PDB file of C-alpha atoms in Angstrom:
ATOM      1  CA  UNK G   1     122.234 127.565 -85.233  1.00  0.00           C
ATOM      2  CA  UNK G   2     125.871 128.028 -85.672  1.00  0.00           C
ATOM      3  CA  UNK G   3     127.120 131.389 -84.684  1.00  0.00           C
ATOM      4  CA  UNK G   4     128.700 133.166 -87.793  1.00  0.00           C
ATOM      5  CA  UNK G   5     131.434 134.065 -87.754  1.00  0.00           C
ATOM      6  CA  UNK G   6     132.850 131.925 -85.055  1.00  0.00           C
ATOM      7  CA  UNK G   7     135.898 133.234 -83.399  1.00  0.00           C
ATOM      8  CA  UNK G   8     138.808 130.918 -83.026  1.00  0.00           C
ATOM      9  CA  UNK G   9     141.553 131.026 -80.399  1.00  0.00           C
ATOM     10  CA  UNK G  10     144.667 129.447 -81.460  1.00  0.00           C
ATOM     11  CA  UNK G  11     146.974 128.273 -78.619  1.00  0.00           C
ATOM     12  CA  UNK G  12     150.452 128.863 -79.644  1.00  0.00           C
ATOM     13  CA  UNK G  13     152.157 130.112 -76.579  1.00  0.00           C
ATOM     14  CA  UNK G  14     153.697 126.887 -75.212  1.00  0.00           C
ATOM     15  CA  UNK G  15     157.512 126.397 -74.936  1.00  0.00           C
ATOM     16  CA  UNK G  16     158.038 123.210 -76.983  1.00  0.00           C
ATOM     17  CA  UNK G  17     160.056 121.865 -74.158  1.00  0.00           C
ATOM     18  CA  UNK G  18     159.899 118.210 -75.346  1.00  0.00           C
ATOM     19  CA  UNK G  19     161.417 119.181 -78.776  1.00  0.00           C
ATOM     20  CA  UNK G  20     164.885 119.581 -77.295  1.00  0.00           C
ATOM     21  CA  UNK G  21     165.775 122.928 -78.714  1.00  0.00           C
ATOM     22  CA  UNK G  22     163.394 122.837 -81.762  1.00  0.00           C
ATOM     23  CA  UNK G  23     160.136 124.673 -82.028  1.00  0.00           C
ATOM     24  CA  UNK G  24     157.415 122.336 -83.217  1.00  0.00           C
ATOM     25  CA  UNK G  25     155.173 125.223 -84.278  1.00  0.00           C
ATOM     26  CA  UNK G  26     158.084 126.284 -86.740  1.00  0.00           C
ATOM     27  CA  UNK G  27     158.295 122.840 -88.302  1.00  0.00           C
ATOM     28  CA  UNK G  28     157.737 122.868 -92.053  1.00  0.00           C
ATOM     29  CA  UNK G  29     154.436 121.745 -93.333  1.00  0.00           C
ATOM     30  CA  UNK G  30     153.914 122.106 -97.071  1.00  0.00           C
ATOM     31  CA  UNK G  31     156.475 124.825 -97.384  1.00  0.00           C
ATOM     32  CA  UNK G  32     155.361 126.944 -94.451  1.00  0.00           C
ATOM     33  CA  UNK G  33     155.572 126.777 -90.686  1.00  0.00           C
ATOM     34  CA  UNK G  34     153.162 124.641 -88.863  1.00  0.00           C
ATOM     35  CA  UNK G  35     151.781 127.730 -87.031  1.00  0.00           C
ATOM     36  CA  UNK G  36     151.162 129.546 -90.198  1.00  0.00           C
ATOM     37  CA  UNK G  37     149.345 126.520 -91.604  1.00  0.00           C
ATOM     38  CA  UNK G  38     147.216 126.389 -88.644  1.00  0.00           C
ATOM     39  CA  UNK G  39     146.380 130.004 -88.482  1.00  0.00           C
ATOM     40  CA  UNK G  40     145.171 129.911 -92.187  1.00  0.00           C
ATOM     41  CA  UNK G  41     143.103 126.798 -91.420  1.00  0.00           C
ATOM     42  CA  UNK G  42     141.510 128.544 -88.459  1.00  0.00           C
ATOM     43  CA  UNK G  43     140.630 131.489 -90.758  1.00  0.00           C
ATOM     44  CA  UNK G  44     138.227 129.303 -92.605  1.00  0.00           C
ATOM     45  CA  UNK G  45     135.902 129.457 -89.602  1.00  0.00           C
ATOM     46  CA  UNK G  46     136.194 133.137 -88.466  1.00  0.00           C
ATOM     47  CA  UNK G  47     138.335 135.837 -86.830  1.00  0.00           C
ATOM     48  CA  UNK G  48     141.526 134.142 -85.412  1.00  0.00           C
ATOM     49  CA  UNK G  49     143.387 135.270 -82.233  1.00  0.00           C
ATOM     50  CA  UNK G  50     146.739 133.588 -81.898  1.00  0.00           C
ATOM     51  CA  UNK G  51     147.959 133.299 -78.229  1.00  0.00           C
ATOM     52  CA  UNK G  52     151.759 133.801 -78.391  1.00  0.00           C
ATOM     53  CA  UNK G  53     154.666 134.004 -76.095  1.00  0.00           C
ATOM     54  CA  UNK G  54     155.821 137.546 -75.352  1.00  0.00           C
ATOM     55  CA  UNK G  55     157.756 139.312 -78.279  1.00  0.00           C
ATOM     56  CA  UNK G  56     160.291 139.081 -79.612  1.00  0.00           C
ATOM     57  CA  UNK G  57     159.699 135.396 -80.705  1.00  0.00           C
ATOM     58  CA  UNK G  58     160.120 133.702 -84.127  1.00  0.00           C
ATOM     59  CA  UNK G  59     156.487 132.600 -84.074  1.00  0.00           C
ATOM     60  CA  UNK G  60     155.431 136.276 -84.781  1.00  0.00           C
ATOM     61  CA  UNK G  61     157.172 136.098 -88.064  1.00  0.00           C
ATOM     62  CA  UNK G  62     155.359 132.873 -88.902  1.00  0.00           C
ATOM     63  CA  UNK G  63     151.979 134.554 -89.060  1.00  0.00           C
ATOM     64  CA  UNK G  64     153.171 137.980 -90.393  1.00  0.00           C
ATOM     65  CA  UNK G  65     150.991 139.094 -93.248  1.00  0.00           C
ATOM     66  CA  UNK G  66     148.033 137.112 -92.128  1.00  0.00           C
ATOM     67  CA  UNK G  67     144.677 138.763 -91.041  1.00  0.00           C
ATOM     68  CA  UNK G  68     144.885 137.526 -87.460  1.00  0.00           C
ATOM     69  CA  UNK G  69     145.349 138.996 -84.035  1.00  0.00           C
ATOM     70  CA  UNK G  70     148.458 138.273 -82.320  1.00  0.00           C
ATOM     71  CA  UNK G  71     147.983 138.153 -78.585  1.00  0.00           C
ATOM     72  CA  UNK G  72     151.056 138.116 -76.385  1.00  0.00           C
ATOM     73  CA  UNK G  73     150.573 136.071 -73.183  1.00  0.00           C
ATOM     74  CA  UNK G  74     152.968 137.639 -70.544  1.00  0.00           C
ATOM     75  CA  UNK G  75     152.448 134.599 -68.169  1.00  0.00           C
ATOM     76  CA  UNK G  76     152.766 132.010 -70.913  1.00  0.00           C
ATOM     77  CA  UNK G  77     155.269 130.021 -68.763  1.00  0.00           C
ATOM     78  CA  UNK G  78     152.410 129.413 -66.269  1.00  0.00           C
ATOM     79  CA  UNK G  79     150.792 127.054 -68.638  1.00  0.00           C
ATOM     80  CA  UNK G  80     147.781 126.815 -70.951  1.00  0.00           C
ATOM     81  CA  UNK G  81     145.524 128.434 -68.442  1.00  0.00           C
ATOM     82  CA  UNK G  82     147.203 131.691 -68.911  1.00  0.00           C
ATOM     83  CA  UNK G  83     146.662 131.621 -72.691  1.00  0.00           C
ATOM     84  CA  UNK G  84     142.938 130.634 -72.312  1.00  0.00           C
ATOM     85  CA  UNK G  85     142.332 133.297 -69.498  1.00  0.00           C
ATOM     86  CA  UNK G  86     143.877 136.161 -71.732  1.00  0.00           C
ATOM     87  CA  UNK G  87     142.271 135.027 -74.990  1.00  0.00           C
ATOM     88  CA  UNK G  88     138.841 134.672 -73.614  1.00  0.00           C
ATOM     89  CA  UNK G  89     139.167 138.072 -71.940  1.00  0.00           C
ATOM     90  CA  UNK G  90     140.031 139.665 -75.263  1.00  0.00           C
ATOM     91  CA  UNK G  91     136.848 138.301 -77.074  1.00  0.00           C
ATOM     92  CA  UNK G  92     134.448 140.931 -78.217  1.00  0.00           C
ATOM     93  CA  UNK G  93     131.487 141.644 -75.986  1.00  0.00           C
ATOM     94  CA  UNK G  94     128.568 139.616 -77.173  1.00  0.00           C
ATOM     95  CA  UNK G  95     130.374 136.691 -78.526  1.00  0.00           C
ATOM     96  CA  UNK G  96     128.096 133.671 -78.370  1.00  0.00           C
ATOM     97  CA  UNK G  97     130.575 130.821 -78.669  1.00  0.00           C
ATOM     98  CA  UNK G  98     134.258 130.428 -79.508  1.00  0.00           C
ATOM     99  CA  UNK G  99     136.534 127.623 -80.806  1.00  0.00           C
ATOM    100  CA  UNK G 100     139.660 126.598 -79.027  1.00  0.00           C
ATOM    101  CA  UNK G 101     142.280 125.116 -81.404  1.00  0.00           C
ATOM    102  CA  UNK G 102     145.665 123.678 -80.575  1.00  0.00           C
ATOM    103  CA  UNK G 103     148.399 124.841 -82.946  1.00  0.00           C
ATOM    104  CA  UNK G 104     150.339 121.420 -83.003  1.00  0.00           C
ATOM    105  CA  UNK G 105     147.858 119.167 -84.775  1.00  0.00           C
ATOM    106  CA  UNK G 106     149.039 119.063 -88.349  1.00  0.00           C
ATOM    107  CA  UNK G 107     146.413 116.616 -89.694  1.00  0.00           C
ATOM    108  CA  UNK G 108     143.412 118.741 -88.921  1.00  0.00           C
ATOM    109  CA  UNK G 109     141.647 119.994 -92.160  1.00  0.00           C
ATOM    110  CA  UNK G 110     139.238 122.772 -92.974  1.00  0.00           C
ATOM    111  CA  UNK G 111     136.387 120.210 -93.221  1.00  0.00           C
ATOM    112  CA  UNK G 112     137.147 119.063 -89.808  1.00  0.00           C
ATOM    113  CA  UNK G 113     136.656 122.554 -88.268  1.00  0.00           C
ATOM    114  CA  UNK G 114     133.623 123.038 -90.507  1.00  0.00           C
ATOM    115  CA  UNK G 115     132.001 119.708 -89.267  1.00  0.00           C
ATOM    116  CA  UNK G 116     132.716 120.849 -85.620  1.00  0.00           C
ATOM    117  CA  UNK G 117     131.287 124.389 -86.160  1.00  0.00           C
ATOM    118  CA  UNK G 118     128.144 123.107 -88.069  1.00  0.00           C
ATOM    119  CA  UNK G 119     127.250 120.929 -84.862  1.00  0.00           C
ATOM    120  CA  UNK G 120     126.755 124.123 -82.684  1.00  0.00           C
ATOM    121  CA  UNK G 121     123.257 124.750 -81.669  1.00  0.00           C
ATOM    122  CA  UNK G 122     122.989 127.681 -79.516  1.00  0.00           C
ATOM    123  CA  UNK G 123     119.275 127.006 -78.895  1.00  0.00           C
ATOM    124  CA  UNK G 124     120.033 123.603 -77.194  1.00  0.00           C
ATOM    125  CA  UNK G 125     121.299 123.030 -73.648  1.00  0.00           C
ATOM    126  CA  UNK G 126     124.643 122.013 -74.924  1.00  0.00           C
ATOM    127  CA  UNK G 127     127.535 124.161 -73.737  1.00  0.00           C
ATOM    128  CA  UNK G 128     130.577 122.404 -75.233  1.00  0.00           C
ATOM    129  CA  UNK G 129     130.928 120.860 -78.700  1.00  0.00           C
ATOM    130  CA  UNK G 130     134.248 118.785 -78.717  1.00  0.00           C
ATOM    131  CA  UNK G 131     135.813 116.982 -81.667  1.00  0.00           C
ATOM    132  CA  UNK G 132     136.470 113.269 -81.177  1.00  0.00           C
ATOM    133  CA  UNK G 133     138.312 110.544 -83.027  1.00  0.00           C
ATOM    134  CA  UNK G 134     136.229 108.357 -85.251  1.00  0.00           C
ATOM    135  CA  UNK G 135     135.908 105.706 -82.475  1.00  0.00           C
ATOM    136  CA  UNK G 136     134.562 108.430 -80.062  1.00  0.00           C
ATOM    137  CA  UNK G 137     137.634 109.390 -78.057  1.00  0.00           C
ATOM    138  CA  UNK G 138     137.432 113.145 -76.997  1.00  0.00           C
ATOM    139  CA  UNK G 139     140.100 115.420 -78.519  1.00  0.00           C
ATOM    140  CA  UNK G 140     140.364 118.883 -80.154  1.00  0.00           C
ATOM    141  CA  UNK G 141     139.423 121.519 -81.175  1.00  0.00           C
ATOM    142  CA  UNK G 142     136.651 122.384 -78.608  1.00  0.00           C
ATOM    143  CA  UNK G 143     133.883 124.980 -78.996  1.00  0.00           C
ATOM    144  CA  UNK G 144     132.561 126.722 -75.807  1.00  0.00           C
ATOM    145  CA  UNK G 145     129.301 128.513 -75.385  1.00  0.00           C
ATOM    146  CA  UNK G 146     129.417 132.013 -73.816  1.00  0.00           C
ATOM    147  CA  UNK G 147     127.893 130.763 -70.562  1.00  0.00           C
ATOM    148  CA  UNK G 148     131.402 129.252 -69.855  1.00  0.00           C
ATOM    149  CA  UNK G 149     133.465 132.254 -70.591  1.00  0.00           C
ATOM    150  CA  UNK G 150     133.564 133.556 -67.177  1.00  0.00           C
ATOM    151  CA  UNK G 151     135.052 130.420 -65.796  1.00  0.00           C
ATOM    152  CA  UNK G 152     137.604 130.253 -68.837  1.00  0.00           C
ATOM    153  CA  UNK G 153     138.709 133.888 -67.923  1.00  0.00           C
ATOM    154  CA  UNK G 154     139.541 132.731 -64.438  1.00  0.00           C
ATOM    155  CA  UNK G 155     141.772 129.874 -65.200  1.00  0.00           C
ATOM    156  CA  UNK G 156     145.197 129.388 -63.786  1.00  0.00           C
ATOM    157  CA  UNK G 157     148.137 126.971 -64.219  1.00  0.00           C
ATOM    158  CA  UNK G 158     148.283 124.414 -66.889  1.00  0.00           C
ATOM    159  CA  UNK G 159     144.790 122.875 -66.416  1.00  0.00           C
ATOM    160  CA  UNK G 160     144.014 124.022 -69.975  1.00  0.00           C
ATOM    161  CA  UNK G 161     140.329 124.140 -69.253  1.00  0.00           C
ATOM    162  CA  UNK G 162     139.945 120.546 -68.200  1.00  0.00           C
ATOM    163  CA  UNK G 163     138.107 121.528 -65.019  1.00  0.00           C
ATOM    164  CA  UNK G 164     135.539 123.577 -67.119  1.00  0.00           C
ATOM    165  CA  UNK G 165     135.030 120.676 -69.448  1.00  0.00           C
ATOM    166  CA  UNK G 166     134.686 118.217 -66.631  1.00  0.00           C
ATOM    167  CA  UNK G 167     132.120 120.612 -64.973  1.00  0.00           C
ATOM    168  CA  UNK G 168     129.971 120.761 -68.140  1.00  0.00           C
ATOM    169  CA  UNK G 169     130.417 117.062 -69.030  1.00  0.00           C
ATOM    170  CA  UNK G 170     126.624 116.488 -68.905  1.00  0.00           C
ATOM    171  CA  UNK G 171     126.011 119.386 -71.447  1.00  0.00           C
ATOM    172  CA  UNK G 172     128.812 118.323 -73.864  1.00  0.00           C
ATOM    173  CA  UNK G 173     128.388 116.871 -77.474  1.00  0.00           C
ATOM    174  CA  UNK G 174     131.136 114.924 -79.081  1.00  0.00           C
ATOM    175  CA  UNK G 175     131.645 115.444 -82.823  1.00  0.00           C
ATOM    176  CA  UNK G 176     133.586 112.509 -84.409  1.00  0.00           C
ATOM    177  CA  UNK G 177     136.085 113.388 -86.909  1.00  0.00           C
ATOM    178  CA  UNK G 178     137.734 111.057 -89.524  1.00  0.00           C
ATOM    179  CA  UNK G 179     140.554 108.854 -88.268  1.00  0.00           C
ATOM    180  CA  UNK G 180     142.594 110.020 -85.302  1.00  0.00           C
ATOM    181  CA  UNK G 181     142.858 113.568 -86.426  1.00  0.00           C
ATOM    182  CA  UNK G 182     141.328 114.983 -83.273  1.00  0.00           C
ATOM    183  CA  UNK G 183     144.048 113.447 -81.116  1.00  0.00           C
ATOM    184  CA  UNK G 184     147.172 113.523 -83.231  1.00  0.00           C
ATOM    185  CA  UNK G 185     149.717 116.098 -81.877  1.00  0.00           C
ATOM    186  CA  UNK G 186     153.531 115.901 -82.349  1.00  0.00           C
ATOM    187  CA  UNK G 187     155.435 116.852 -79.203  1.00  0.00           C
ATOM    188  CA  UNK G 188     158.947 115.275 -79.807  1.00  0.00           C
ATOM    189  CA  UNK G 189     161.532 115.082 -82.627  1.00  0.00           C
ATOM    190  CA  UNK G 190     160.827 111.280 -82.853  1.00  0.00           C
ATOM    191  CA  UNK G 191     157.052 112.107 -83.198  1.00  0.00           C
ATOM    192  CA  UNK G 192     157.940 114.406 -86.164  1.00  0.00           C
ATOM    193  CA  UNK G 193     160.221 111.941 -87.747  1.00  0.00           C
ATOM    194  CA  UNK G 194     157.652 109.138 -87.610  1.00  0.00           C
ATOM    195  CA  UNK G 195     154.832 111.309 -88.915  1.00  0.00           C
ATOM    196  CA  UNK G 196     157.049 112.580 -91.875  1.00  0.00           C
ATOM    197  CA  UNK G 197     157.907 108.924 -92.635  1.00  0.00           C
ATOM    198  CA  UNK G 198     154.275 108.120 -92.884  1.00  0.00           C
ATOM    199  CA  UNK G 199     153.627 111.182 -95.185  1.00  0.00           C
ATOM    200  CA  UNK G 200     155.940 109.726 -97.908  1.00  0.00           C
TER     201      UNK G 200
END
């Protein structure tokens, strides 16, 4: 049984340090910033919370006009743990499960998110449903059941929830997506240039 709607936490508070002055989440994808593209994608699944650096920041303009919740993360420089801690603390009481989605994965499609969401069975022993590449390599997005929320609300540093995932590894289901979309993120100007060349 898939929870409906399924809240989505979109992680977009990172500093893009490897982009050498550019912001990867503001890169153009089909005429809009990548962050806006990803937020609209996430809306296909459920209500979206976007973890962002403290305002003012250009990323706020990228999601202006969208029916999403902008969530400033005061400790964003601490790492992904700060974003997850704050975002899971902000979820409505009674939330049964939530999807965590990275904002820098431009090849994800709405059908990928739907496939992952459809795999959720809250009546099973599974606590994590994790997207994987077609050959089974774990990737993103990841859906966490409510039983793990307390651990996620206590994260610190740049662990990014890896310890929580490791701790629940025996109760995790991998959900293969087409190709390498579950692993493709673009962190450097060279990554972007190579990817854009492939899109031609």
